[in-house]
Amino acid sequence: MTTIREIAKIAGVSVATVSRVLNDHPYVSQEKKAAVSHAVEKLNYSRNIKAIQLSNKHSNLVGIILPKIDLPYFSKIVEGLAEEARNLHLQLVLIQSNYDTEKEREALELLRGHLMDGIIFCSRAISLSEVRAYQEFGPIILLEDTDQDDFYSISIPHDHAFTYGLDYLYSKGHKKIAIALNRIDGTNSKKRIQAYESMMERIKEPIRTEWIFDQCLSIEDGATLMDKYMALNDKPTAFLTTNDQIAAGVLLAAAKHQLKIPQDLAVLSFDNQEISKVMDLSTISIPIKEMGQLAMRALFNSRENSLQASKKRELPFKLIERLTV
Amino acid sequence: MTTIREIAKIAGVSVATVSRVLNDHPYVSQEKKAAVSHAVEKLNYSRNIKAIQLSNKHSNLVGIILPKIDLPYFSKIVEGLAEEARNLHLQLVLIQSNYDTEKEREALELLRGHLMDGIIFCSRAISLSEVRAYQEFGPIILLEDTDQDDFYSISIPHDHAFTYGLDYLYSKGHKKIAIALNRIDGTNSKKRIQAYESMMERIKEPIRTEWIFDQCLSIEDGATLMDKYMALNDKPTAFLTTNDQIAAGVLLAAAKHQLKIPQDLAVLSFDNQEISKVMDLSTISIPIKEMGQLAMRALFNSRENSLQASKKRELPFKLIERLTV
DNA sequence: TTGTAGGCGTTATCAC
DNA sequence: GTGATAACGCCTACAA
């Protein structure tokens, strides 16, 4: 392996000069610069990034933690992250946790071990109190609607958004509303359930726990949800689902049961992903990709002015009226 | 930052011994081992991975190159990669190229710079002759149906699979078949077009270039495809699409045009992703996730016995008959 | 503008 | 079993 020293020897300069040329430092004469470049060409030299990382402060690697990349919501976030990372010359280390706290802990240990400059939690299972202990090792960003104000977080206000969706359904004449959530114990879900309960209270409806569906994520989950709906004696007139995939599954399964949407059953979802457009699904749009972009930029900026924790970024959401409500 | 030296000092041993303890080497007395462990606890020490990487041969980082993570095919591959990487204690560096050759080149340079131990191309735009030059810097795996036998590749045989699909449509009475491809100049697409042309020749049908649709990837592309279909004077009776999303888009748009599937138009796709199940889409199943798993394992194994290039792994495909043909 | 020398933190060789 | 010490390859004061 050819090193900076050999280049220096060939070019007849010191290693410091070679390093300067390689890093485009000022104060290098044209002649020496040319000599170095020439030697680099000649020996087909390229720098050892591992060595650079060791002597530098940063590694330019950012850890991305998510449960499963094969879910449109998360791959969309990562797309935003990757796009921005490209401009900032950062690389993404993708860590798929499956909500295994052990795996998430490992990832935090990588931050502690200086492999990565920072970490972005797209979602998590590990407790914030445990995460907190790692903040001293680098910036950590949460893409969730947290109230812990010592974390930097980016999210839409899920309580408002959920209430907004429920109000919309109510304004369309629905009082009997069921909801489909992802993980019932996730930060966002808690906010949503709160919103749901206070809404039901407000319109004087009982809270039917059997109308709160958990573990809904995919199109197939949506289809399964429809089965559960059919088995219900007391049926809701509307569904509010936390992503478009669930709603799409509901719609497809509903068609098989000859249900008319929205007459027999109204469906409102979140995300505004591609599939919602094609299926004319009413949905509440979330700037998913932008969340990724903002997160990456915030992480990058934190190098200069260290991450302002207690900075909670709230992003806007928007109702997209289509044909399922 | 506390280092191995401080631990050594506190524990009253040499750095070598500390290193041995940290790496579970044999030949360390219980006493010293305990002393070191104690010091590690006391100082809340953790190893610097960047330093480990520098002095080690491997970085345990693997570069994953793909055009766009937000496409089900690719996120499924990555899921497989990540799952296997976890067992092997490797980390994924995700590089989203958007088929920009410059970005792909950068990724190869990262391999050259020893940041990553190897690279997996999920798909690429850069020429193989250019990629070839980087093989000396580490194992490179291609997830495509290449004929270049100096590369390690994993794929289904796309020509056979495509022919198989066409034959199936033919056996169902279809001679007028249109096809929807991803990138017309991709390795896999070339094989598919060949298969298409020879099939048409075989059944004595003209090759209608206006029935070969390019740049089809997403559900929306599928919907757009339907528009193009409607505008056609001479209409095909069947579509063979290279992924389920396109077919799903076709189906959804067809419903709006009151087209009966499969009577008016048959649709066969590839992948057998979740959406195909819910939509009762006939499809040719591809072991996408397994491709990722195999690739990661092959890369890992190549550390021991260096990657056997000219090893082409052909995976099986399988027709799933549902309701759209 | 240039060069020397020390440092980044760990691993591994070799002698004891 | 253990400990010096030399790599690993680069960056960067500091001195000139």
GROMACS .gro file of C-alpha atoms (C1' of nucleotides) in nm, chain A residues 16 20, chain C residues 1-5, chain D residues 13-16:
model
   11
   16ALA     CA    1   0.332   1.777   0.557
   20ARG     CA    2  -0.143   2.006   0.242
  651DT     C1'    3   0.620   2.847   0.221
  652DT     C1'    4   0.824   2.422   0.410
  653DG     C1'    5   0.982   2.046   0.719
  654DT     C1'    6   1.023   1.797   1.166
  655DA     C1'    7   0.820   1.553   1.507
  679DA     C1'    8   0.140   2.246   1.572
  680DC     C1'    9   0.561   2.455   1.588
  681DA     C1'   10   0.981   2.598   1.430
  682DA     C1'   11   1.246   2.758   1.067
   0.00000   0.00000   0.00000
